Amino acid sequence: MTATSTPAVGIDLDRPTIPFSRIVGVELRKLADTRAGRWLLGAVGVISVVVMVIMLWVIVANDVAVGFKDFLIAMSLPMGVLLPVLGVLSVTSEWSQRTALVTFTLVPHRGRVLAAKVVVGLIVAALAVVVAALAAAIGMVLAGMAVDTAWNVNPLELLGFFALQALGLLMGITFGALLLSSPAAIVTYFAWAFVLPTIFGVATVFISWFGDLQPWIDFNTAQQPLFDGGWTGEKIGQLATSGTIWLVVPFVFGAMRVMRSEVK
């Protein structure tokens, strides 16, 4: 009897990898395909309009002058809550919806997927700034019919406004990568964003020397000059130092966890 042998299947090592731009496009679609993602993206636009309407009502009722910057500051508050949650979900949805196996089978290099999520986060932050600026511009035109207005924002302050939204979204991605659980990451983020600054504030009251240290370790406080235009050398140093502590180092550990976590 003659045995037939099946030739070994060869592996094409020269086959090109998936372009990074395609991975970014897929991650952008995935962010909008989930119900939570759609609601959050829609909420950014809706809340911007709601804030504009409330601002107009208050301004006209009290007959006070208003500036373009005032509208942006008001809109940054809800965006500072929604965008980080979107960043968390962009990472944790791979594990909560059990799509990680498919994602990392199609793109075995997990670092490329995580990098694509970061790029998508920056794109979403830029789009959020555009939406906020458009809503603020409409608000200024309408307010100008009743009160004095001032277009008092320079390009550096707009860049700072974008940086605020981008940093918030990146913090969400960082907590999502560290914990790989939507509830845990969201709760931890809000504890960091709202509880920790309160603790730091109390510490400055009872510990005299802590007031000088706080700007260097409190990332929330260090971000405030971004939209105030106070980008001095010392402020940039404080932002870089606190950002390294709360963003860069945790992101590295989060990336390591994404790389090494078992995919089920």
PDB file of N, CA and C in Angstrom, residues 47-68 70-72 74-75 135-149:
ATOM      1  N   ILE A  47     -25.454  67.959  24.440  1.00  0.00           N
ATOM      2  CA  ILE A  47     -25.147  68.755  25.629  1.00  0.00           C
ATOM      3  C   ILE A  47     -24.513  70.091  25.244  1.00  0.00           C
ATOM      4  N   SER A  48     -23.723  70.101  24.173  1.00  0.00           N
ATOM      5  CA  SER A  48     -23.148  71.372  23.716  1.00  0.00           C
ATOM      6  C   SER A  48     -24.253  72.361  23.356  1.00  0.00           C
ATOM      7  N   VAL A  49     -25.280  71.868  22.671  1.00  0.00           N
ATOM      8  CA  VAL A  49     -26.409  72.731  22.302  1.00  0.00           C
ATOM      9  C   VAL A  49     -27.186  73.160  23.544  1.00  0.00           C
ATOM     10  N   VAL A  50     -27.410  72.217  24.472  1.00  0.00           N
ATOM     11  CA  VAL A  50     -28.145  72.538  25.701  1.00  0.00           C
ATOM     12  C   VAL A  50     -27.405  73.601  26.513  1.00  0.00           C
ATOM     13  N   VAL A  51     -26.085  73.441  26.635  1.00  0.00           N
ATOM     14  CA  VAL A  51     -25.283  74.428  27.370  1.00  0.00           C
ATOM     15  C   VAL A  51     -25.385  75.796  26.703  1.00  0.00           C
ATOM     16  N   MET A  52     -25.335  75.807  25.370  1.00  0.00           N
ATOM     17  CA  MET A  52     -25.456  77.074  24.644  1.00  0.00           C
ATOM     18  C   MET A  52     -26.796  77.749  24.938  1.00  0.00           C
ATOM     19  N   VAL A  53     -27.878  76.975  24.923  1.00  0.00           N
ATOM     20  CA  VAL A  53     -29.212  77.535  25.175  1.00  0.00           C
ATOM     21  C   VAL A  53     -29.307  78.079  26.599  1.00  0.00           C
ATOM     22  N   ILE A  54     -28.798  77.314  27.574  1.00  0.00           N
ATOM     23  CA  ILE A  54     -28.839  77.773  28.968  1.00  0.00           C
ATOM     24  C   ILE A  54     -28.019  79.051  29.136  1.00  0.00           C
ATOM     25  N   MET A  55     -26.838  79.067  28.512  1.00  0.00           N
ATOM     26  CA  MET A  55     -26.004  80.275  28.578  1.00  0.00           C
ATOM     27  C   MET A  55     -26.736  81.480  27.998  1.00  0.00           C
ATOM     28  N   LEU A  56     -27.388  81.292  26.855  1.00  0.00           N
ATOM     29  CA  LEU A  56     -28.122  82.399  26.235  1.00  0.00           C
ATOM     30  C   LEU A  56     -29.228  82.908  27.147  1.00  0.00           C
ATOM     31  N   TRP A  57     -29.952  81.987  27.759  1.00  0.00           N
ATOM     32  CA  TRP A  57     -31.053  82.376  28.644  1.00  0.00           C
ATOM     33  C   TRP A  57     -30.538  83.188  29.831  1.00  0.00           C
ATOM     34  N   VAL A  58     -29.447  82.731  30.445  1.00  0.00           N
ATOM     35  CA  VAL A  58     -28.877  83.431  31.600  1.00  0.00           C
ATOM     36  C   VAL A  58     -28.328  84.796  31.185  1.00  0.00           C
ATOM     37  N   ILE A  59     -27.641  84.836  30.051  1.00  0.00           N
ATOM     38  CA  ILE A  59     -27.026  86.086  29.594  1.00  0.00           C
ATOM     39  C   ILE A  59     -28.079  87.146  29.291  1.00  0.00           C
ATOM     40  N   VAL A  60     -29.095  86.750  28.532  1.00  0.00           N
ATOM     41  CA  VAL A  60     -30.136  87.709  28.150  1.00  0.00           C
ATOM     42  C   VAL A  60     -30.959  88.128  29.363  1.00  0.00           C
ATOM     43  N   ALA A  61     -31.253  87.176  30.254  1.00  0.00           N
ATOM     44  CA  ALA A  61     -32.067  87.489  31.434  1.00  0.00           C
ATOM     45  C   ALA A  61     -31.363  88.475  32.354  1.00  0.00           C
ATOM     46  N   ASN A  62     -30.028  88.372  32.435  1.00  0.00           N
ATOM     47  CA  ASN A  62     -29.278  89.241  33.344  1.00  0.00           C
ATOM     48  C   ASN A  62     -28.605  90.409  32.627  1.00  0.00           C
ATOM     49  N   ASP A  63     -28.722  90.445  31.299  1.00  0.00           N
ATOM     50  CA  ASP A  63     -28.158  91.535  30.499  1.00  0.00           C
ATOM     51  C   ASP A  63     -26.674  91.744  30.806  1.00  0.00           C
ATOM     52  N   VAL A  64     -25.896  90.664  30.644  1.00  0.00           N
ATOM     53  CA  VAL A  64     -24.456  90.731  30.907  1.00  0.00           C
ATOM     54  C   VAL A  64     -23.694  90.451  29.614  1.00  0.00           C
ATOM     55  N   ALA A  65     -22.509  91.027  29.516  1.00  0.00           N
ATOM     56  CA  ALA A  65     -21.656  90.784  28.355  1.00  0.00           C
ATOM     57  C   ALA A  65     -21.097  89.366  28.417  1.00  0.00           C
ATOM     58  N   VAL A  66     -20.793  88.811  27.272  1.00  0.00           N
ATOM     59  CA  VAL A  66     -20.303  87.437  27.213  1.00  0.00           C
ATOM     60  C   VAL A  66     -19.215  87.336  26.158  1.00  0.00           C
ATOM     61  N   GLY A  67     -18.298  86.400  26.369  1.00  0.00           N
ATOM     62  CA  GLY A  67     -17.231  86.163  25.411  1.00  0.00           C
ATOM     63  C   GLY A  67     -17.271  84.745  24.876  1.00  0.00           C
ATOM     64  N   PHE A  68     -16.620  84.540  23.754  1.00  0.00           N
ATOM     65  CA  PHE A  68     -16.533  83.210  23.143  1.00  0.00           C
ATOM     66  C   PHE A  68     -15.929  82.207  24.123  1.00  0.00           C
ATOM     67  N   ASP A  70     -16.214  82.177  27.316  1.00  0.00           N
ATOM     68  CA  ASP A  70     -17.190  81.788  28.344  1.00  0.00           C
ATOM     69  C   ASP A  70     -18.014  80.585  27.890  1.00  0.00           C
ATOM     70  N   PHE A  71     -18.402  80.574  26.623  1.00  0.00           N
ATOM     71  CA  PHE A  71     -19.154  79.440  26.095  1.00  0.00           C
ATOM     72  C   PHE A  71     -18.307  78.163  26.130  1.00  0.00           C
ATOM     73  N   LEU A  72     -17.041  78.272  25.718  1.00  0.00           N
ATOM     74  CA  LEU A  72     -16.176  77.092  25.690  1.00  0.00           C
ATOM     75  C   LEU A  72     -15.933  76.548  27.093  1.00  0.00           C
ATOM     76  N   ALA A  74     -17.927  76.743  29.656  1.00  0.00           N
ATOM     77  CA  ALA A  74     -19.149  76.066  30.099  1.00  0.00           C
ATOM     78  C   ALA A  74     -19.288  74.693  29.453  1.00  0.00           C
ATOM     79  N   MET A  75     -18.899  74.579  28.187  1.00  0.00           N
ATOM     80  CA  MET A  75     -19.029  73.301  27.484  1.00  0.00           C
ATOM     81  C   MET A  75     -17.954  72.304  27.883  1.00  0.00           C
ATOM     82  N   ALA A 135     -20.987  75.374  18.299  1.00  0.00           N
ATOM     83  CA  ALA A 135     -22.086  75.746  19.197  1.00  0.00           C
ATOM     84  C   ALA A 135     -21.808  77.091  19.863  1.00  0.00           C
ATOM     85  N   ALA A 136     -20.551  77.308  20.264  1.00  0.00           N
ATOM     86  CA  ALA A 136     -20.189  78.584  20.888  1.00  0.00           C
ATOM     87  C   ALA A 136     -20.331  79.740  19.903  1.00  0.00           C
ATOM     88  N   ALA A 137     -19.947  79.506  18.640  1.00  0.00           N
ATOM     89  CA  ALA A 137     -20.063  80.559  17.630  1.00  0.00           C
ATOM     90  C   ALA A 137     -21.527  80.927  17.383  1.00  0.00           C
ATOM     91  N   ILE A 138     -22.384  79.912  17.303  1.00  0.00           N
ATOM     92  CA  ILE A 138     -23.819  80.178  17.130  1.00  0.00           C
ATOM     93  C   ILE A 138     -24.356  80.952  18.332  1.00  0.00           C
ATOM     94  N   GLY A 139     -23.924  80.532  19.529  1.00  0.00           N
ATOM     95  CA  GLY A 139     -24.345  81.232  20.737  1.00  0.00           C
ATOM     96  C   GLY A 139     -23.900  82.679  20.745  1.00  0.00           C
ATOM     97  N   MET A 140     -22.684  82.928  20.259  1.00  0.00           N
ATOM     98  CA  MET A 140     -22.183  84.307  20.214  1.00  0.00           C
ATOM     99  C   MET A 140     -23.000  85.167  19.255  1.00  0.00           C
ATOM    100  N   VAL A 141     -23.336  84.603  18.097  1.00  0.00           N
ATOM    101  CA  VAL A 141     -24.125  85.363  17.118  1.00  0.00           C
ATOM    102  C   VAL A 141     -25.498  85.709  17.689  1.00  0.00           C
ATOM    103  N   LEU A 142     -26.134  84.725  18.332  1.00  0.00           N
ATOM    104  CA  LEU A 142     -27.457  84.969  18.912  1.00  0.00           C
ATOM    105  C   LEU A 142     -27.379  85.937  20.092  1.00  0.00           C
ATOM    106  N   ALA A 143     -26.345  85.767  20.929  1.00  0.00           N
ATOM    107  CA  ALA A 143     -26.195  86.658  22.083  1.00  0.00           C
ATOM    108  C   ALA A 143     -25.912  88.088  21.643  1.00  0.00           C
ATOM    109  N   GLY A 144     -25.203  88.234  20.513  1.00  0.00           N
ATOM    110  CA  GLY A 144     -24.873  89.566  20.023  1.00  0.00           C
ATOM    111  C   GLY A 144     -26.076  90.401  19.644  1.00  0.00           C
ATOM    112  N   MET A 145     -27.222  89.758  19.473  1.00  0.00           N
ATOM    113  CA  MET A 145     -28.443  90.502  19.168  1.00  0.00           C
ATOM    114  C   MET A 145     -29.018  91.214  20.390  1.00  0.00           C
ATOM    115  N   ALA A 146     -28.567  90.800  21.585  1.00  0.00           N
ATOM    116  CA  ALA A 146     -29.154  91.365  22.806  1.00  0.00           C
ATOM    117  C   ALA A 146     -28.133  91.988  23.750  1.00  0.00           C
ATOM    118  N   VAL A 147     -26.891  91.470  23.761  1.00  0.00           N
ATOM    119  CA  VAL A 147     -25.890  91.967  24.710  1.00  0.00           C
ATOM    120  C   VAL A 147     -24.568  92.174  23.980  1.00  0.00           C
ATOM    121  N   ASP A 148     -23.605  92.772  24.688  1.00  0.00           N
ATOM    122  CA  ASP A 148     -22.266  92.955  24.133  1.00  0.00           C
ATOM    123  C   ASP A 148     -21.522  91.624  24.147  1.00  0.00           C
ATOM    124  N   THR A 149     -20.783  91.354  23.083  1.00  0.00           N
ATOM    125  CA  THR A 149     -20.028  90.104  22.985  1.00  0.00           C
ATOM    126  C   THR A 149     -18.576  90.400  22.636  1.00  0.00           C
TER     127      THR A 149
END
